[in-house]
XYZ file of C-alpha atoms in Angstrom:
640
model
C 9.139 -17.479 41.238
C 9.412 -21.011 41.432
C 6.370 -21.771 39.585
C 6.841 -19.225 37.179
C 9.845 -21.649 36.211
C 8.168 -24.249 36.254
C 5.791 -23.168 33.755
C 8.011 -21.346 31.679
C 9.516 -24.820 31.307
C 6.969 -27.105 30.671
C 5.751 -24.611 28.010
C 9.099 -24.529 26.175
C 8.784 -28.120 26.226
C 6.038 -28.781 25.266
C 6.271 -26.024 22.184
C 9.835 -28.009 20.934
C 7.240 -31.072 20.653
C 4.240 -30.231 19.169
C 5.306 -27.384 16.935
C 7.292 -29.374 14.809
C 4.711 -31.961 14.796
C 2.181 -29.198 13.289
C 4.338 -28.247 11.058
C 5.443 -31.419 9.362
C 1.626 -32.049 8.829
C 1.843 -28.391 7.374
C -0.293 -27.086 9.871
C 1.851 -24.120 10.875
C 3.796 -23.480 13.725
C 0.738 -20.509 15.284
C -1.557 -24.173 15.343
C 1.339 -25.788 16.704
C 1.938 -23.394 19.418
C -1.970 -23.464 20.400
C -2.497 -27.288 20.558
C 0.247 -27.339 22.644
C -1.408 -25.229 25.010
C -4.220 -26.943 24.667
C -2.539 -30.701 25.662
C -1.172 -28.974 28.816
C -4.086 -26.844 29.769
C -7.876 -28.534 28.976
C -6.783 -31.747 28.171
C -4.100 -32.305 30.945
C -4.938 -29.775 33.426
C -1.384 -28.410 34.140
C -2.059 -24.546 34.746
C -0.377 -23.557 37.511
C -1.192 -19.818 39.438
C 1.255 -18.050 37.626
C -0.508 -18.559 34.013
C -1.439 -15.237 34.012
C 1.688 -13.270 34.902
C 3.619 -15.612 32.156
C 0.586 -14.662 29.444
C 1.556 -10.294 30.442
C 4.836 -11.260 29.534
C 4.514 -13.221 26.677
C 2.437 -10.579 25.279
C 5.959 -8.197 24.615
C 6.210 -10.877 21.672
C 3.082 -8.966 19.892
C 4.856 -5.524 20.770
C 8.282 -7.071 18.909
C 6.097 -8.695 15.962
C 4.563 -4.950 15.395
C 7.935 -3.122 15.451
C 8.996 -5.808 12.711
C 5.714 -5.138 10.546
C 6.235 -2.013 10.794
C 10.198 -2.179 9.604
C 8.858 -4.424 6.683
C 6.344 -1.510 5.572
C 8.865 1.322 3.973
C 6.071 4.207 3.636
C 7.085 4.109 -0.656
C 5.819 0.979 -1.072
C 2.739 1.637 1.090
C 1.647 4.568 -1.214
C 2.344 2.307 -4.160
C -0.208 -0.600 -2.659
C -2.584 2.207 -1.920
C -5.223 1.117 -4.526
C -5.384 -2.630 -2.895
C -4.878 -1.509 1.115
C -7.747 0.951 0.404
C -9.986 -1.005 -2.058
C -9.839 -4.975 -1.069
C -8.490 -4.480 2.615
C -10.510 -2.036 3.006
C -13.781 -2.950 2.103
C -13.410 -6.515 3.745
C -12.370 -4.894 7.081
C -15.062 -2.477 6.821
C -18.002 -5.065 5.447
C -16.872 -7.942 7.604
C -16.982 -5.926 10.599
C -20.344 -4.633 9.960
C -21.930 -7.342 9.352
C -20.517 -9.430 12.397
C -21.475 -6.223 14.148
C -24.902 -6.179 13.101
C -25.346 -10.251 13.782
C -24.164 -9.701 17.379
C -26.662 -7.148 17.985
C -29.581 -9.005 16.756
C -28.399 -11.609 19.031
C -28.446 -9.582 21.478
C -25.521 -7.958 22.534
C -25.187 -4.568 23.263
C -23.384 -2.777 20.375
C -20.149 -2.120 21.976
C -19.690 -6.233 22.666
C -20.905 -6.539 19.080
C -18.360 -4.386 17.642
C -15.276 -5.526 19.553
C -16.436 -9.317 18.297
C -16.761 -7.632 14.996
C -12.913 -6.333 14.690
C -11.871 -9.500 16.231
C -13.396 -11.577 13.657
C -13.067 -9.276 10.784
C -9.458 -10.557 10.703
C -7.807 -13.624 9.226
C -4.664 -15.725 9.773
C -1.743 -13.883 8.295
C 0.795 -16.520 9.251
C -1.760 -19.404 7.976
C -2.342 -18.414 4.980
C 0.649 -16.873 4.121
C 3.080 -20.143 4.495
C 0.403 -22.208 3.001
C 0.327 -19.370 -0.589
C 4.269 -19.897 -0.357
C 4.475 -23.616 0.158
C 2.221 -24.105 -2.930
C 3.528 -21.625 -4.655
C 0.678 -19.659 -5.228
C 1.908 -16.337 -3.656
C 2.194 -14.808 -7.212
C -0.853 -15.767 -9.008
C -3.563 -12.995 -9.168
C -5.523 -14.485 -5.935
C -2.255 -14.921 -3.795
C -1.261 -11.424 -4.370
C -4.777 -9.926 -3.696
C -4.863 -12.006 -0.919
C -1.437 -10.819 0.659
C -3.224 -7.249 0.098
C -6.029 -7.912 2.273
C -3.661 -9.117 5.039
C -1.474 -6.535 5.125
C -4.440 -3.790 5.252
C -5.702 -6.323 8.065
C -2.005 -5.922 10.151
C -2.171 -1.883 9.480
C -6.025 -1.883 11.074
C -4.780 -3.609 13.996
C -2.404 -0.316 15.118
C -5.732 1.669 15.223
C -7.872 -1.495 17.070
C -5.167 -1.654 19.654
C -6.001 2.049 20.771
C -9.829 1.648 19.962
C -10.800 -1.403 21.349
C -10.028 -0.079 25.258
C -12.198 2.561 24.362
C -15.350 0.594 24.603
C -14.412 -0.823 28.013
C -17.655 -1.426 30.339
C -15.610 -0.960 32.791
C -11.921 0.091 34.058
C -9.613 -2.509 36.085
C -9.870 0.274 38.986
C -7.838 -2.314 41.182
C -5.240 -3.210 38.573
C -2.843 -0.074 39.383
C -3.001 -0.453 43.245
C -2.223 -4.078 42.751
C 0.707 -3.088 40.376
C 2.010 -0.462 42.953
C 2.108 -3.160 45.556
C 3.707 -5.959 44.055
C 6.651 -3.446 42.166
C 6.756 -0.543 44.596
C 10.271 -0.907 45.573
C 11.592 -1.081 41.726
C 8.749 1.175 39.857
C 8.930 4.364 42.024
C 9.401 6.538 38.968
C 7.105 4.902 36.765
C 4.438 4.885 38.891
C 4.790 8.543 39.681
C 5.406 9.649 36.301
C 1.789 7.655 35.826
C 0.069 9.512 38.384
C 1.258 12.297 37.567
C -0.370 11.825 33.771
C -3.259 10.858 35.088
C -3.813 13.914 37.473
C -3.523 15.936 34.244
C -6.389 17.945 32.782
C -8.134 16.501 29.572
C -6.166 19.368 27.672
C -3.016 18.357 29.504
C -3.670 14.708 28.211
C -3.584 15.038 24.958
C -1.061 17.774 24.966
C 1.288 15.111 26.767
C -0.081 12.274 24.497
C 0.735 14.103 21.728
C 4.534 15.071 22.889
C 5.348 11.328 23.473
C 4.100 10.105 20.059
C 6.537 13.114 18.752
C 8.814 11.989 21.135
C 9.307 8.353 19.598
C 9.319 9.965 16.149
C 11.935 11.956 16.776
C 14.224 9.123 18.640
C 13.682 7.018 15.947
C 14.842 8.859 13.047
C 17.679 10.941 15.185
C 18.917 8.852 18.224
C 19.171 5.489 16.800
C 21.800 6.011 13.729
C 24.333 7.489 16.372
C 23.562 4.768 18.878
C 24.084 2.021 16.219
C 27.476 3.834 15.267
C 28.458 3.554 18.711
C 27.741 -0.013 19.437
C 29.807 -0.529 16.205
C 32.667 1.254 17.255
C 32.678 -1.601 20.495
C 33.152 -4.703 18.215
C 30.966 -6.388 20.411
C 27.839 -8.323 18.862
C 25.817 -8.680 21.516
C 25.612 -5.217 22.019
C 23.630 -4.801 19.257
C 21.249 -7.276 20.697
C 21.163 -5.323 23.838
C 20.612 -2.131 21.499
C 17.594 -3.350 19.684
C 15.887 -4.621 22.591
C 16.198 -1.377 24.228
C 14.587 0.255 21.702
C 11.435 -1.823 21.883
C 11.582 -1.542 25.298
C 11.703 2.084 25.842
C 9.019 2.705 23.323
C 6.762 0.358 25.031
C 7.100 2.522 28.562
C 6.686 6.224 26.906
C 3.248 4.543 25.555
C 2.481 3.090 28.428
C 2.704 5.798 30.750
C 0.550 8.071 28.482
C -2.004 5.494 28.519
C -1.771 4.151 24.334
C -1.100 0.825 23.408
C 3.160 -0.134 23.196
C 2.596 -2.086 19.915
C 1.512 1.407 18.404
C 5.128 2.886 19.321
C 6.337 0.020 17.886
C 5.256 -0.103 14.820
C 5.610 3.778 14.524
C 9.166 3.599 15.007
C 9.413 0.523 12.994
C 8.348 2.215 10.075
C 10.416 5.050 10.352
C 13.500 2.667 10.586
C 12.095 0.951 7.547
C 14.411 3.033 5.451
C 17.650 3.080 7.690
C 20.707 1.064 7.457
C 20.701 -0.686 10.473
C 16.974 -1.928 9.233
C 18.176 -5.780 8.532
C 20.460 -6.025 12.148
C 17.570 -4.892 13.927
C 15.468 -7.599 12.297
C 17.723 -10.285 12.918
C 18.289 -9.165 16.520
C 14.494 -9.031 17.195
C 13.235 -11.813 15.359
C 14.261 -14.667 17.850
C 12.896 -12.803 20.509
C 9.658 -12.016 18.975
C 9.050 -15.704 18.188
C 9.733 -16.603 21.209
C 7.325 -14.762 23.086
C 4.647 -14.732 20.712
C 4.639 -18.273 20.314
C 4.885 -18.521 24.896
C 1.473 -16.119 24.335
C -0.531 -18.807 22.122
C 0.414 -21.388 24.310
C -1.220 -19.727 27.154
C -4.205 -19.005 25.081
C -4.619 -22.237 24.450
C -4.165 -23.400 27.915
C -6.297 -20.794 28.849
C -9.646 -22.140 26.276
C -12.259 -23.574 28.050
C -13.439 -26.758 26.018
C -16.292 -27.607 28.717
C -17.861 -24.842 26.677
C -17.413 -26.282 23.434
C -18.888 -29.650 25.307
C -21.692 -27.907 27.477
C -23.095 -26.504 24.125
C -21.282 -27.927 20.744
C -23.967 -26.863 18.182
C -23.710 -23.482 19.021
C -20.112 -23.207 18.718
C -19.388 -25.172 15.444
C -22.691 -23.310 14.049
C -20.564 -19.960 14.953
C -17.756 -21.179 13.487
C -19.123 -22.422 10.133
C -21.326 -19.272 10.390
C -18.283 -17.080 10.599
C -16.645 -18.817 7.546
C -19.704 -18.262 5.542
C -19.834 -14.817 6.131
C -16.245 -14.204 5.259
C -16.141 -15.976 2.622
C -19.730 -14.573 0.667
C -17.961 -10.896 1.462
C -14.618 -11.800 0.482
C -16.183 -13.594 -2.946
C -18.144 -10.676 -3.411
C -15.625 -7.961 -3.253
C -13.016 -10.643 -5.863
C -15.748 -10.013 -8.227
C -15.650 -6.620 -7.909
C -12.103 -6.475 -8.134
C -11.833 -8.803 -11.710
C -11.026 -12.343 -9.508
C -12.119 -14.676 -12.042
C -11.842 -18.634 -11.739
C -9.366 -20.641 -9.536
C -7.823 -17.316 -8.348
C -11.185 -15.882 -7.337
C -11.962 -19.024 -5.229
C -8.459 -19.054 -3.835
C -9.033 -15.007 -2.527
C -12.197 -15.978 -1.243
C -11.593 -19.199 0.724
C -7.822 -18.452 2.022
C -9.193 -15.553 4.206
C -12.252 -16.960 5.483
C -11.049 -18.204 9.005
C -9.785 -16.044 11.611
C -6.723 -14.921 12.767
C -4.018 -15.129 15.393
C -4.267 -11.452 15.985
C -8.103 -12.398 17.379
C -6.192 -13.667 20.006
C -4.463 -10.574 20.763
C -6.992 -8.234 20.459
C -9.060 -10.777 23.090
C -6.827 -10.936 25.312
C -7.106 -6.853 25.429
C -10.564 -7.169 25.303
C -11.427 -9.173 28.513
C -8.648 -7.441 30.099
C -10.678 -4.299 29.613
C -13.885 -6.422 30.592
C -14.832 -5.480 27.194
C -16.913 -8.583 26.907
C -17.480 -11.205 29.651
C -15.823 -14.140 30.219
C -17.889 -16.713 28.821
C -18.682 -14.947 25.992
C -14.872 -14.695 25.392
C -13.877 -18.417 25.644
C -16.798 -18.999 22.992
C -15.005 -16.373 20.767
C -11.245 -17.957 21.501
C -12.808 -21.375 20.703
C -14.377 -20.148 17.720
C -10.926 -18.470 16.316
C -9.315 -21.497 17.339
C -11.052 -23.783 15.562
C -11.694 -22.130 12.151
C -7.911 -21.733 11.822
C -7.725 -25.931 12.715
C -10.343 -25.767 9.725
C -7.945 -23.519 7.628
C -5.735 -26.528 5.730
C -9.040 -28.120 4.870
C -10.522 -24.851 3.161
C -7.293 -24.915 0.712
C -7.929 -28.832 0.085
C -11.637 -27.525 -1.016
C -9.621 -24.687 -3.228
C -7.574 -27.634 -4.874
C -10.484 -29.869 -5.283
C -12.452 -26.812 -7.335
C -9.384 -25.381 -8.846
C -8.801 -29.052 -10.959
C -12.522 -29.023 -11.236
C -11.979 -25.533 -12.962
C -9.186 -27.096 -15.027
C -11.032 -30.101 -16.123
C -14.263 -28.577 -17.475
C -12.667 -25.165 -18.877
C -9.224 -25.937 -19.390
C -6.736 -22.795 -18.426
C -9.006 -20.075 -16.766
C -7.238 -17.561 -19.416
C -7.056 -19.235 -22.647
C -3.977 -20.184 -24.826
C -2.167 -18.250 -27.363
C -2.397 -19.522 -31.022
C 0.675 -20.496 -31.849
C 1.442 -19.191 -35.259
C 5.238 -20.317 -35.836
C 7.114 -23.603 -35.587
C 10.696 -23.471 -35.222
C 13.617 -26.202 -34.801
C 13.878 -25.134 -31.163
C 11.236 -25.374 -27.994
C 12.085 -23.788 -24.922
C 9.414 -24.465 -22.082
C 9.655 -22.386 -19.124
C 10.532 -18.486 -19.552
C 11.584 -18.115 -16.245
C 15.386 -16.962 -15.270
C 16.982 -19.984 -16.166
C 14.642 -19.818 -19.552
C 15.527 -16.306 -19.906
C 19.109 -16.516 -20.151
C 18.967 -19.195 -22.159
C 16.268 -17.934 -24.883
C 18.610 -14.548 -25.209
C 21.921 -16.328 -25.547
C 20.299 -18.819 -27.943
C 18.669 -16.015 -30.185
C 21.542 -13.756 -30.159
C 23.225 -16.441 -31.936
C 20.798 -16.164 -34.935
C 18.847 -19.402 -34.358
C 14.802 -18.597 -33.983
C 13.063 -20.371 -30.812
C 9.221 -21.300 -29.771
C 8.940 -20.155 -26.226
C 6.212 -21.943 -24.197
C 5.425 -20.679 -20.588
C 2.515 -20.712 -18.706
C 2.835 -17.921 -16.965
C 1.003 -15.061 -18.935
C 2.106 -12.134 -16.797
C 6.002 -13.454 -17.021
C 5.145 -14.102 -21.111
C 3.925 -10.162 -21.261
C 6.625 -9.312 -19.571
C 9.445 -10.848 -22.106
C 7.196 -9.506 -24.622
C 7.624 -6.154 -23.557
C 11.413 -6.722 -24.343
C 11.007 -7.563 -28.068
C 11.266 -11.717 -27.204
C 8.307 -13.580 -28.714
C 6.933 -15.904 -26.206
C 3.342 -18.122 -25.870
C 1.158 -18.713 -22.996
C 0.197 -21.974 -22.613
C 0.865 -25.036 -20.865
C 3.966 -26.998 -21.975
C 2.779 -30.325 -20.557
C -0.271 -30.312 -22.186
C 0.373 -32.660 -25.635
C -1.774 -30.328 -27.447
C 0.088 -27.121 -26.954
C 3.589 -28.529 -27.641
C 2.594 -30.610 -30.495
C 1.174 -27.045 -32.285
C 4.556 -25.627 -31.026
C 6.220 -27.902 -33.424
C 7.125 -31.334 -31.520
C 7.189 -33.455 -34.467
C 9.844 -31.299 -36.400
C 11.667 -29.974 -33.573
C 15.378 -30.889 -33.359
C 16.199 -29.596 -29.786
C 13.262 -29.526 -26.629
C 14.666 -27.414 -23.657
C 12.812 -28.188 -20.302
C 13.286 -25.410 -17.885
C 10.096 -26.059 -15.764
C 9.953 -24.875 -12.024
C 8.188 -27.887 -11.144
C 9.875 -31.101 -10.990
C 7.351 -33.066 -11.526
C 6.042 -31.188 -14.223
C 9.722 -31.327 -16.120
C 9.470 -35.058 -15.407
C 5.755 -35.006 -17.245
C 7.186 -33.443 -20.383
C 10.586 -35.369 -20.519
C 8.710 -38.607 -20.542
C 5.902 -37.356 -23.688
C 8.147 -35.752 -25.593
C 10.935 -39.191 -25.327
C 7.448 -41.462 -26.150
C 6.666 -39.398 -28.962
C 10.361 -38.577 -30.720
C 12.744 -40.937 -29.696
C 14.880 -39.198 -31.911
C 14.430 -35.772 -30.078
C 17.586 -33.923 -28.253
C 16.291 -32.711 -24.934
C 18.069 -30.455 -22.575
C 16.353 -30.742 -18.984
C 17.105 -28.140 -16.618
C 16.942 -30.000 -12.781
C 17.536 -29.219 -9.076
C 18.744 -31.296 -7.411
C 21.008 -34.469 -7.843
C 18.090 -36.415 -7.327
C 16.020 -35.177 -10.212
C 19.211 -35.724 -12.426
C 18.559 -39.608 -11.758
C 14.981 -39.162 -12.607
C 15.180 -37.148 -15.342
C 17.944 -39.471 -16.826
C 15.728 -42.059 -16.816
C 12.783 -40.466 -18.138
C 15.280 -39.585 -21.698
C 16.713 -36.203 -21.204
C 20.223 -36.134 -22.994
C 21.942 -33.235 -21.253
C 20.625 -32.145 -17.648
C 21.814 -29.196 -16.219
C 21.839 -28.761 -12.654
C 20.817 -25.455 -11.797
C 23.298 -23.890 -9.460
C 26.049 -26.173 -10.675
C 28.080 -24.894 -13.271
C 28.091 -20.781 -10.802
C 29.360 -23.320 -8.341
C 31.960 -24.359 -10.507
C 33.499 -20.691 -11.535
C 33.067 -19.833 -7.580
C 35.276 -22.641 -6.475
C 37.810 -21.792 -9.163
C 37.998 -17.848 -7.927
C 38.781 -19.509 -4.457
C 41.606 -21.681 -5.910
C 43.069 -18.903 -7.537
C 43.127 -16.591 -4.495
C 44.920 -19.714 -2.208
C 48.028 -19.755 -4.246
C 46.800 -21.887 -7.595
C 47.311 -19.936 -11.123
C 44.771 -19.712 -13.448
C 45.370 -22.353 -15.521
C 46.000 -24.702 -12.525
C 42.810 -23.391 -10.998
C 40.932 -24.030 -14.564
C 42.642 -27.315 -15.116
C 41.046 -28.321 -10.950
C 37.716 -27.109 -12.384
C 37.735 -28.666 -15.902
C 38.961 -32.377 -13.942
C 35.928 -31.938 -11.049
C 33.756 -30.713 -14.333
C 34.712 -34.258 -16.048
C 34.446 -36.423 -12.818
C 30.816 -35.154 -11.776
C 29.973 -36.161 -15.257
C 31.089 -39.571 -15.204
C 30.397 -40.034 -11.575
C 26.311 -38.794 -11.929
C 25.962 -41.621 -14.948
C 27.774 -44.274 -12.735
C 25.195 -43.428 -9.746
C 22.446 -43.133 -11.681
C 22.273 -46.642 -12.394
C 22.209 -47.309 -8.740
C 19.973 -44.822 -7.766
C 16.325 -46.173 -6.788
C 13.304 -43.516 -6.286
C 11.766 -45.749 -3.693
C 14.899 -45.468 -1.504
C 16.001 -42.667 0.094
C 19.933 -42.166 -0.911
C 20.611 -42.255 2.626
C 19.606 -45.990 3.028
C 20.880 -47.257 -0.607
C 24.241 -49.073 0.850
C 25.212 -49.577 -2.544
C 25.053 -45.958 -4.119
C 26.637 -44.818 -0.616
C 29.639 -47.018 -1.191
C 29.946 -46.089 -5.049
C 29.962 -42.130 -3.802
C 32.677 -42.625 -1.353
C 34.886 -44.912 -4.098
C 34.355 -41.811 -6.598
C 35.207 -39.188 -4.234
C 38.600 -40.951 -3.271
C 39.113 -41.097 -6.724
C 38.498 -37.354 -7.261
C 40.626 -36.653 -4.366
C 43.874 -38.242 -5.957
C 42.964 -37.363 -9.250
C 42.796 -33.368 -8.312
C 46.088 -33.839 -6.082
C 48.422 -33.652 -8.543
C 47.320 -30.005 -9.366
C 47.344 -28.826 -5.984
C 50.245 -30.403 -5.199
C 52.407 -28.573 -8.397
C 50.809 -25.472 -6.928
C 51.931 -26.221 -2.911
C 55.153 -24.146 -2.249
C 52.990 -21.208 -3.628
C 50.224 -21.608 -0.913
C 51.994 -18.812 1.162
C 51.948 -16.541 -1.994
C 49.542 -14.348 -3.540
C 47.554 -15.188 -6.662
C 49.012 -14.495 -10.173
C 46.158 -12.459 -11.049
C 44.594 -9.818 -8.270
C 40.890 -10.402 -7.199
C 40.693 -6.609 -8.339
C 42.028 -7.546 -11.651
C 39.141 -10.139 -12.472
C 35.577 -8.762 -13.806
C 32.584 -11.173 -13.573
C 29.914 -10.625 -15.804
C 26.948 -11.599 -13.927
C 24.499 -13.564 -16.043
């Protein structure tokens, strides 16, 4: 017990210091989790006796991350997606597979080894590739959505591995039950006769029984767990629901375990038929802590369980699998992008974010040599080989960036611009829902606008609802200046990308001094920049919703509405005047929290904010205890 502990501890520790490492070098937390089992297993040789027993245990993490797969997939939006999960997902799972398959038999394994390296291999890092789409914002381009396709087909197939792979065992762990009887006789009575009672059972008796505890967990999912929910709610007590959820997961992994299937197949049964309920987002938010947890405690042990001495003893052999592996994923992936109308930076994007492996490898490994699928040294080369084509993974997207701009540079846009036809006394660039609101407001009024985005799905989209828009880049001097620069009276920059919003603020100013531009901006911070760069009015974002919310709150404390509007219009006025006073001490290079001088200028504005919105609260104080002049109920926001 002791040692279990002891490395429970060091591997908590160890995670709170190298997964945040990983992840500030964007690495991701699943390669955080594994080099940290790799600094306390091959390189520092802590692995104590209990490794093993921690690993089973951790393991209940993959059972949780199923069950929360399976709440994310509502069976609607499944059927919708049938096309890609079917087509792309399909045909990589299928022609990855095979050929893997076929390559480990003419190396000479015997075709059941071959085929559980195969479905190993076959699939690739959904948490990998999936932060790194979203962190550079490529999740909605063509090739990030086709990708996200793939993956999800890829975390369906690994439901029907799970229950496969066992069945190509060489042999059965014949000792593992007797051991298990043993160690837990005194507290698994029950279980273990309900177990040998299954097992006694005729073939037909099997699957009959099999059969009954699949409907089983059907039926408790869609009629035991609304009631139970509604009962736990009736207690008031939150961690209840905690205990609720858990228990869930928990029961469904012993019904499949005592009919012999895989939990994580419960799980994500059940999780899908919760996928419509109520209770869907507490169960989530109960369960994901948990399932981190433990799924991160089961890479660390595969990691501390990887046996470099094999990458050492024969290093050609196990980069020339990895690279090997890449190849092949990538030449199938590239292939089937082609088929599927992947054209330019979005094809290349498809075909080189999938093309390492995946953390699921790991899982379906771990089954695998616990079924003596494969051997043992055959099954550190394959964890080494996962393991290190994910490390390769953030260099694969830095080769994606370098061809993308290589794309860029020779053939401009992969889709060409629109010809823009019409020049009009306004230029809006960015369509997006800032853009939006503003381009209908703006028309409405009677005044005609050139909408730039380059976005063409979000420009067919407006389209579609009678507003004129063209695709192109706005940054590009070429595309605004046939939008109209030179004549333009007003240039509205609502850009995404800061840095892009910078770009155009600081043409257009060079080229029209005269110009009125309106930039749109995030953050304080890009105020300061885009002040200097010659924006006249810069809107922060969230700023002026912020405004109206604080004002509701005023007026539902004991202020009126005109004292509650008069607080708003003064805290309107000083942010105005206090941004142009800070802006001239604001310096890029230094971050605000080490600029004494704009710190000191903030706190001398905010005490004068403070006295200057005192005399409205304090004509409002003996009303504090009162209720508002106008009822919440009597106030309708229109929601832009």
């Amino acid at each position: 017990m002791e040692s279990f502990l002891f490395q429970a501890t060091l591997y908590l520790g160890i995670a709170v210091i190298a997964v945040p490492i990983a992840v500030r070098f964007k690495l991701g937390s699943v390669l955080g989790y594994l080099l940290a089992g790799i600094a306390i297993g091959p390189l520092l040789g802590i692995v104590g006796p209990e490794t093993a027993s921690l690993q089973h245990f951790a393991e209940f993490g993959v059972v949780m991350m199923l069950f929360l797969i399976g709440l994310e997939l509502e069976p609607r939006v499944l059927w919708e997606m049938r096309g890609k999960l079917l087509g792309l997902g399909g045909l990589q799972l299928v022609l990855t597979t095979s050929v893997i398959t076929g390559a480990g038999i003419q190396f000479g394994l015997p075709w059941s080894q071959a085929l559980a390296v195969g479905l190993i291999l076959t699939l690739s890092s959904t948490a990998l590739v999936l932060q790194t789409l979203n962190e550079k914002k490529l999740m909605q381009t063509p090739g990030g959505r086709a990708s996200f396709s793939v993956l999800l087909a890829q975390d369906i197939a690994v439901i029907p591995m799970l229950a496969f792979l066992p069945l190509l065992a060489l042999s059965s762990f014949q000792n593992a039950p007797a051991v298990e009887e043993t160690s837990h006789e005194a507290h698994m009575g029950l279980y273990n006769s309900i177990n040998s009672w299954f097992v006694s059972l005729p073939p037909i008796g099997t699957t009959l029984v099999t059969i009954a505890a699949i409907v089983l967990i059907m039926v408790m999912g869609i009629y035991l767990t609304r009631p139970l929910f509604k009962l736990i709610h009736s207690t008031r007590l939150p961690e209840m629901y905690t205990a609720l959820s858990l228990w869930i997961v928990v029961a469904i992994a012993i019904i499949m375990m005592l009919v012999g299937l895989s939990p994580a197949l419960g799980a994500f049964l059940v999780g899908m038929v919760l996928a419509n309920s109520e209770f869907r987002h507490q169960l989530e938010s109960d369960i994901a802590p948990f399932k981190g947890l433990l799924l991160g405690l089961f890479f660390i042990t595969v990691g501390a369980g990887m046996n470099f001495g094999v990458l050492f003893s024969a290093p050609i052999t196990v980069l020339g699998l990895v690279l090997g592996l890449i190849v092949v994923k990538f030449t199938i992936l590239f292939a089937i992008g082609w088929l599927y109308n992947l054209r330019g930076r979005d094809h290349w994007l498809f075909a080189l974010g999938l093309a390492q492996a995946g953390e699921f490898g790991f899982v379906l490994m771990s089954l695998a040599l616990q079924h003596s699928i494969l051997s043992v040294e055959l099954g550190q080369q394959i964890l080494l080989v996962i393991a290190l084509s994910m490390l390769l993974s953030p260099l694969l997207f830095v080769l994606y960036e370098r061809i993308s701009a290589r794309i860029v540079d020779e053939a401009g846009e992969t889709k060409p611009s629109d010809e823009i036809d019409e020049q009009n006394p306004i230029i809006i660039a960015g369509i997006g829902r800032f853009g939006q609101v503003l381009t209908r407001m703006v028309q409405s009024a009677g005044f005609h606008t050139t909408v730039l985005d380059n976005d063409m799905a979000t420009v067919e989209v407006m389209r579609k609802f009678g507003f004129k828009g063209f695709f192109g880049d706005p940054t590009r001097p070429e595309i605004l200046n046939a939008a109209g620069l030179a004549t333009a009276r007003v240039l509205v920059v609502a850009l995404d990308e800061p840095q892009a919003a910078l770009r155009l603020v600081s043409y257009a100013r060079s080229q029209r001094p005269d110009l009125h531009i309106i930039a749109r901006a995030r953050d304080r911070g890009q105020v300061y920049r885009l002040y200097a760069a010659g924006a006249n009015d810069i809107v922060r974002e969230v700023f002026d919703s912020s405004l109206r919310a604080g004002r509701y709150v005023l007026e539902n404390v004991g202020l009126s509405e005109y004292e509650a509007a008069e607080a708003e219009r003064m805290f309107y006025q000083h942010d105005r005047l206090a941004v142009q006073e800070l802006a001239t001490l604001f310096d890029p290079n230094i971050p605000v929290e080490q600029n004494e001088a704009y710190i000191e200028k903030s706190k001398e504005l905010a005490k004068d904010l403070e006295a200057a919105l005192f005399s409205v609260s304090n004509a409002a104080k003996e009303k504090t205890d009162q209720p508002a002049e106008t009822p919440a109920s009597a106030k309708v926001d229109i929601p832009e």
